[in-house]
mmCIF file of C-alpha atoms and ligand atoms in Angstrom:
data_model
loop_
_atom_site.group_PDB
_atom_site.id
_atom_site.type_symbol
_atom_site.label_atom_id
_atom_site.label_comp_id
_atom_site.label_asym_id
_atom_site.label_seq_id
_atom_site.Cartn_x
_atom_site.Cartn_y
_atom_site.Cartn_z
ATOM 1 C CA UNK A 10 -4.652 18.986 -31.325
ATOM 2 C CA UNK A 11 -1.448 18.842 -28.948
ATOM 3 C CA UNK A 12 0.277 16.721 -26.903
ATOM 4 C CA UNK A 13 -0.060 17.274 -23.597
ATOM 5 C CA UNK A 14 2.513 16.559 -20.854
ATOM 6 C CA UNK A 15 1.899 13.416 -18.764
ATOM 7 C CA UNK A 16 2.272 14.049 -14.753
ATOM 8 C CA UNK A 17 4.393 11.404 -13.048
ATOM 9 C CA UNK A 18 3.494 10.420 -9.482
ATOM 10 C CA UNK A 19 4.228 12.213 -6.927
ATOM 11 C CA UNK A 20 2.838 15.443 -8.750
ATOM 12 C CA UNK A 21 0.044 17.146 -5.993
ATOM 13 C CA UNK A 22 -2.570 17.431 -8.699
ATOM 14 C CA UNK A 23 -3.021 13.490 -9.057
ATOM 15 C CA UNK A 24 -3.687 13.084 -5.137
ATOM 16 C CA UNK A 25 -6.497 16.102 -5.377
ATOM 17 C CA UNK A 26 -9.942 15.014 -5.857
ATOM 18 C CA UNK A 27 -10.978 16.497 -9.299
ATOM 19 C CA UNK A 28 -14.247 19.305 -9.368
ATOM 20 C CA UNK A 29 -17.211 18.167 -10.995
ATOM 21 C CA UNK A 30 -17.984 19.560 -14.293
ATOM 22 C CA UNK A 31 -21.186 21.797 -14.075
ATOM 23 C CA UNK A 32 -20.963 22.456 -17.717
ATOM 24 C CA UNK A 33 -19.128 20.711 -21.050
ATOM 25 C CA UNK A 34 -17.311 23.576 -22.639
ATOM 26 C CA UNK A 35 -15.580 24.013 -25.734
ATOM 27 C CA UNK A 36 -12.559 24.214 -23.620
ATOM 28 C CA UNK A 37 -13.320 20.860 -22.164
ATOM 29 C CA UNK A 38 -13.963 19.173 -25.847
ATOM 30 C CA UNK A 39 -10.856 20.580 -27.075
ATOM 31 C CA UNK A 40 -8.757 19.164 -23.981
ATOM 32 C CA UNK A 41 -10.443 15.353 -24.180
ATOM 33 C CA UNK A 42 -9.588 15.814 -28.069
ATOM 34 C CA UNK A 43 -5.680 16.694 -26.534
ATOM 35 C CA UNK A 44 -6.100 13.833 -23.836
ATOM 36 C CA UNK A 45 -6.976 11.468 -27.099
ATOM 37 C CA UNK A 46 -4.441 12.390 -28.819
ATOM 38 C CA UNK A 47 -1.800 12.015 -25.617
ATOM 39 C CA UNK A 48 -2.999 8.640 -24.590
ATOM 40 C CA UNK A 49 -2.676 7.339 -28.237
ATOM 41 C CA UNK A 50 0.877 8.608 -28.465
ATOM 42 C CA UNK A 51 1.715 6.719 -24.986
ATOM 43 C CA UNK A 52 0.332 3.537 -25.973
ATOM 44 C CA UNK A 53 -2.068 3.983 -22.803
ATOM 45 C CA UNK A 54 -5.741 2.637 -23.094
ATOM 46 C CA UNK A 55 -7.342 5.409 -20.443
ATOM 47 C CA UNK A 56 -5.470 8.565 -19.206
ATOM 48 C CA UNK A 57 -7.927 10.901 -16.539
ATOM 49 C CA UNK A 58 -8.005 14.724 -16.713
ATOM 50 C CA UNK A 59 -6.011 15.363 -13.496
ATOM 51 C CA UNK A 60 -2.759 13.021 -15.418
ATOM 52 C CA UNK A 61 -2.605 16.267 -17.913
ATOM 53 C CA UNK A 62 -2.862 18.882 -14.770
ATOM 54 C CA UNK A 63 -6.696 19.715 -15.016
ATOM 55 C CA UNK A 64 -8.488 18.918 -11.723
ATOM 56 C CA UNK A 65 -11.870 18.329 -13.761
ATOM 57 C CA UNK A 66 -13.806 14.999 -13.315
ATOM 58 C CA UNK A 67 -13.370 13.638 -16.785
ATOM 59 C CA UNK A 68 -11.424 10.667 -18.378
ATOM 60 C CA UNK A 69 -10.453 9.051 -21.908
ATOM 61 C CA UNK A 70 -10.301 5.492 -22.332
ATOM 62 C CA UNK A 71 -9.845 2.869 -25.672
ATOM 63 C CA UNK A 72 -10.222 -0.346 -24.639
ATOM 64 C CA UNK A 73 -9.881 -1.784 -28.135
ATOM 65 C CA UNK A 74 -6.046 -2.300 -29.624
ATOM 66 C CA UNK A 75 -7.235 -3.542 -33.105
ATOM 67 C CA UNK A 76 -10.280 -1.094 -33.745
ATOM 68 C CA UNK A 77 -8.970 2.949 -32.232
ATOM 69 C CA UNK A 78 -12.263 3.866 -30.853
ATOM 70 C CA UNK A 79 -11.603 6.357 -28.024
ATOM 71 C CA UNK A 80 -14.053 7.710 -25.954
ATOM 72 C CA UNK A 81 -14.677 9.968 -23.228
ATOM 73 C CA UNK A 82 -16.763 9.915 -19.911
ATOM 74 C CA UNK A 83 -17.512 13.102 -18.122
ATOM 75 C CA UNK A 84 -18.670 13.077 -14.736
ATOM 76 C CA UNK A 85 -18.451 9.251 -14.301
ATOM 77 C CA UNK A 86 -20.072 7.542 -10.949
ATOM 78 C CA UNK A 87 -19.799 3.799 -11.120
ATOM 79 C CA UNK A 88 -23.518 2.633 -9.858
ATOM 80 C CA UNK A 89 -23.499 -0.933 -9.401
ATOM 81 C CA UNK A 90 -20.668 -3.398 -8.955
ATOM 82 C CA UNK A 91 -20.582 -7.840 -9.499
ATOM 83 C CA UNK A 92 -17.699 -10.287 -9.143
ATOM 84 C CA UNK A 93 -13.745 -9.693 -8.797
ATOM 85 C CA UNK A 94 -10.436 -10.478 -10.663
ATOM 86 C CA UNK A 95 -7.165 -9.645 -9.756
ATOM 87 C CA UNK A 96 -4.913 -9.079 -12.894
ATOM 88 C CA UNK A 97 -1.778 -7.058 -13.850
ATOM 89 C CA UNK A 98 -2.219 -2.945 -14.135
ATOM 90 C CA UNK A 99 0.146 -0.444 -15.014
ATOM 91 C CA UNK A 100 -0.478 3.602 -15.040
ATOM 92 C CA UNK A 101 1.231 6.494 -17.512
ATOM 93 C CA UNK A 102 2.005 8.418 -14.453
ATOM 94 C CA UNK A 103 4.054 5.668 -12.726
ATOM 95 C CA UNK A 104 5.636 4.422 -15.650
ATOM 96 C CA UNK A 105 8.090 1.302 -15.257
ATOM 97 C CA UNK A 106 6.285 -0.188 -12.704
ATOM 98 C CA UNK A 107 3.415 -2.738 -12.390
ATOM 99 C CA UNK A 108 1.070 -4.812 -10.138
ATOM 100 C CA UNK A 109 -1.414 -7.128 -10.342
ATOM 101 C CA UNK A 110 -4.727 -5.101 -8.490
ATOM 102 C CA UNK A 111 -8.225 -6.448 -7.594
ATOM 103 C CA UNK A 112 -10.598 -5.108 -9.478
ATOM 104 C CA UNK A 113 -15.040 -5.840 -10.599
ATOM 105 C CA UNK A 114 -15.554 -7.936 -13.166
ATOM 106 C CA UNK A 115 -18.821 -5.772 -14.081
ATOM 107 C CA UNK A 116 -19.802 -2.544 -13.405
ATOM 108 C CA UNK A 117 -22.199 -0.474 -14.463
ATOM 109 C CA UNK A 118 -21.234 3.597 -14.970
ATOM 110 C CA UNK A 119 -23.207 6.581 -15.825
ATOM 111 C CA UNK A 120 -21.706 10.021 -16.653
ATOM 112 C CA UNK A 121 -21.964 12.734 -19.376
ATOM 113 C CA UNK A 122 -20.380 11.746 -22.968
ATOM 114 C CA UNK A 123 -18.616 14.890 -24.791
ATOM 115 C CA UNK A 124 -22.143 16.634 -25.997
ATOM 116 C CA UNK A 125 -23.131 16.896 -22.143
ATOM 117 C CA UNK A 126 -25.406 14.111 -22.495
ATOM 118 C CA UNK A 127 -26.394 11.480 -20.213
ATOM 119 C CA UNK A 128 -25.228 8.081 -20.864
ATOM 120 C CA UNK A 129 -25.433 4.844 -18.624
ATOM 121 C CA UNK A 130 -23.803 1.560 -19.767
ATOM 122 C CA UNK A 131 -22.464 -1.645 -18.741
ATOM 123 C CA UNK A 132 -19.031 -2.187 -18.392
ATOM 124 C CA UNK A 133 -16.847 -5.518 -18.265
ATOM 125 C CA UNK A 134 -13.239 -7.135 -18.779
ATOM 126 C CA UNK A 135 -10.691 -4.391 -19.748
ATOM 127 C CA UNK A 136 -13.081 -1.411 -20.488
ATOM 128 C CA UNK A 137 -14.414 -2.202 -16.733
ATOM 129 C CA UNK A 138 -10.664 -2.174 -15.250
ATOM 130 C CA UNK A 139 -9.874 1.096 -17.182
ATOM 131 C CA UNK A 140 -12.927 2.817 -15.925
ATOM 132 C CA UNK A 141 -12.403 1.604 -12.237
ATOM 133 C CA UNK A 142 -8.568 2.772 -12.663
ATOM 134 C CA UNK A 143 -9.670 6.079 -14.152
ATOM 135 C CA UNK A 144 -12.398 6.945 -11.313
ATOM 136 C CA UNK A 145 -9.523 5.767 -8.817
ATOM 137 C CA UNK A 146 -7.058 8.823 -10.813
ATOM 138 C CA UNK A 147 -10.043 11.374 -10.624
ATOM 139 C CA UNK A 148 -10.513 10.678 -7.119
ATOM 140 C CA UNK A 149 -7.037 11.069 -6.128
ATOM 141 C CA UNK A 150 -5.916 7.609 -6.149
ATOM 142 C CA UNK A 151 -3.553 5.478 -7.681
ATOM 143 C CA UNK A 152 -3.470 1.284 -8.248
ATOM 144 C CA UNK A 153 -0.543 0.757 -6.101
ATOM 145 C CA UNK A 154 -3.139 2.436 -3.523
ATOM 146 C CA UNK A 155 -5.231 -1.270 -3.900
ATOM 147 C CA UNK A 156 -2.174 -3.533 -3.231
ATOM 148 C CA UNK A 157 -0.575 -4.634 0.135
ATOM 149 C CA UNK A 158 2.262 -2.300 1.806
ATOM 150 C CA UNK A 159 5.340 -4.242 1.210
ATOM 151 C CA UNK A 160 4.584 -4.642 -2.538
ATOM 152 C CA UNK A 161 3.709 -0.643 -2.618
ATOM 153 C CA UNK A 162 6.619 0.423 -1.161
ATOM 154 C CA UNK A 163 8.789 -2.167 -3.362
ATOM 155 C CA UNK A 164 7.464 -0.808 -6.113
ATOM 156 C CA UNK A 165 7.989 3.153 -5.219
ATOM 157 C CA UNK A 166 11.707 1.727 -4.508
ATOM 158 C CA UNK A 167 11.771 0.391 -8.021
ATOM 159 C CA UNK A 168 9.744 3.382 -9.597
ATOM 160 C CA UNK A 169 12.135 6.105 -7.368
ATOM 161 C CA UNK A 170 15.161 4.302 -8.942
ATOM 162 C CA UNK A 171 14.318 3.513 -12.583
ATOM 163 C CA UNK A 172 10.708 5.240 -13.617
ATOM 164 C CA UNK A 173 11.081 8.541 -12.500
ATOM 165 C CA UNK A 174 12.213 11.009 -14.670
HETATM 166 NI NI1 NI B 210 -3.243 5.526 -14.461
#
């Protein structure tokens, strides 16, 4: 296992929409073991494929402090969506900088687990923000994308000053 390097916004690869994966390969278990093992050494509860430099449409989250139980979703497509909160949100590849995002309360996902096989589960509270977060990364997107203008561009000031580097 390794620790991979983390890419810091404004790196191209994290605005490119990541490719599908046709096929879980022993390449792609041994990077989601790597991606584990990075977002556990950063103290980060989800990091997506394209925040290592791979363009491939697959994420690692742990949404529990207290019990390390990190998993990973391949292929994810969030299916259905109920009720919003707006809390605080921070990202590994803006680091120093934070916002408070709008996000579903529940969703419900579906994707491949590491084996390739289908899984389909409900999500809610933080495992629901880190998913929505994570699609947002593997579609190109970041949070500060979801807040208003000023705040964005206050907090690229703040992150262009302090974060980068
Ligand atoms: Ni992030």
């Amino acid at each position: 296992m390794a620790i991979l390097r983390i890419c810091k916004y404004p790196e191209p690869v994290l605005r490119r929409k990541t490719a599908e994966v046709k096929k879980v390969s022993e390449a792609d278990k041994r990077l989601i073991e790597d991606m584990i093992e990075t977002m556990k050494a950063s103290g980060g509860v989800g990091l997506a494929a394209n925040q290592v430099g791979v363009s491939r449409r697959i994420f690692v989250f742990n949404p529990s402090e207290e019990d390390w139980r990190a998993d990973a979703l391949i292929n994810p497509a969030i299916i259905k969506r109920r009720g919003t909160e707006k809390t605080e949100e921070g990202c590994l590849s803006l680091p120093g900088i934070s916002a408070e995002v709008r996000r579903y309360k529940h969703i419900l996902v579906e994707g491949l687990d590491t084996n390739g096989r289908h899984v389909r589960f409900e999500a809610r509270g933080l495992l629901a923000r880190i998913i929505q977060h994570e699609v947002d990364h593997l579609d190109g997107k970041f949070f500060i994308d979801r807040i208003n203008p000023l705040r964005r561009m206050m907090s690229l000031r703040r992150f262009a000053k302090e974060g980068a580097g």
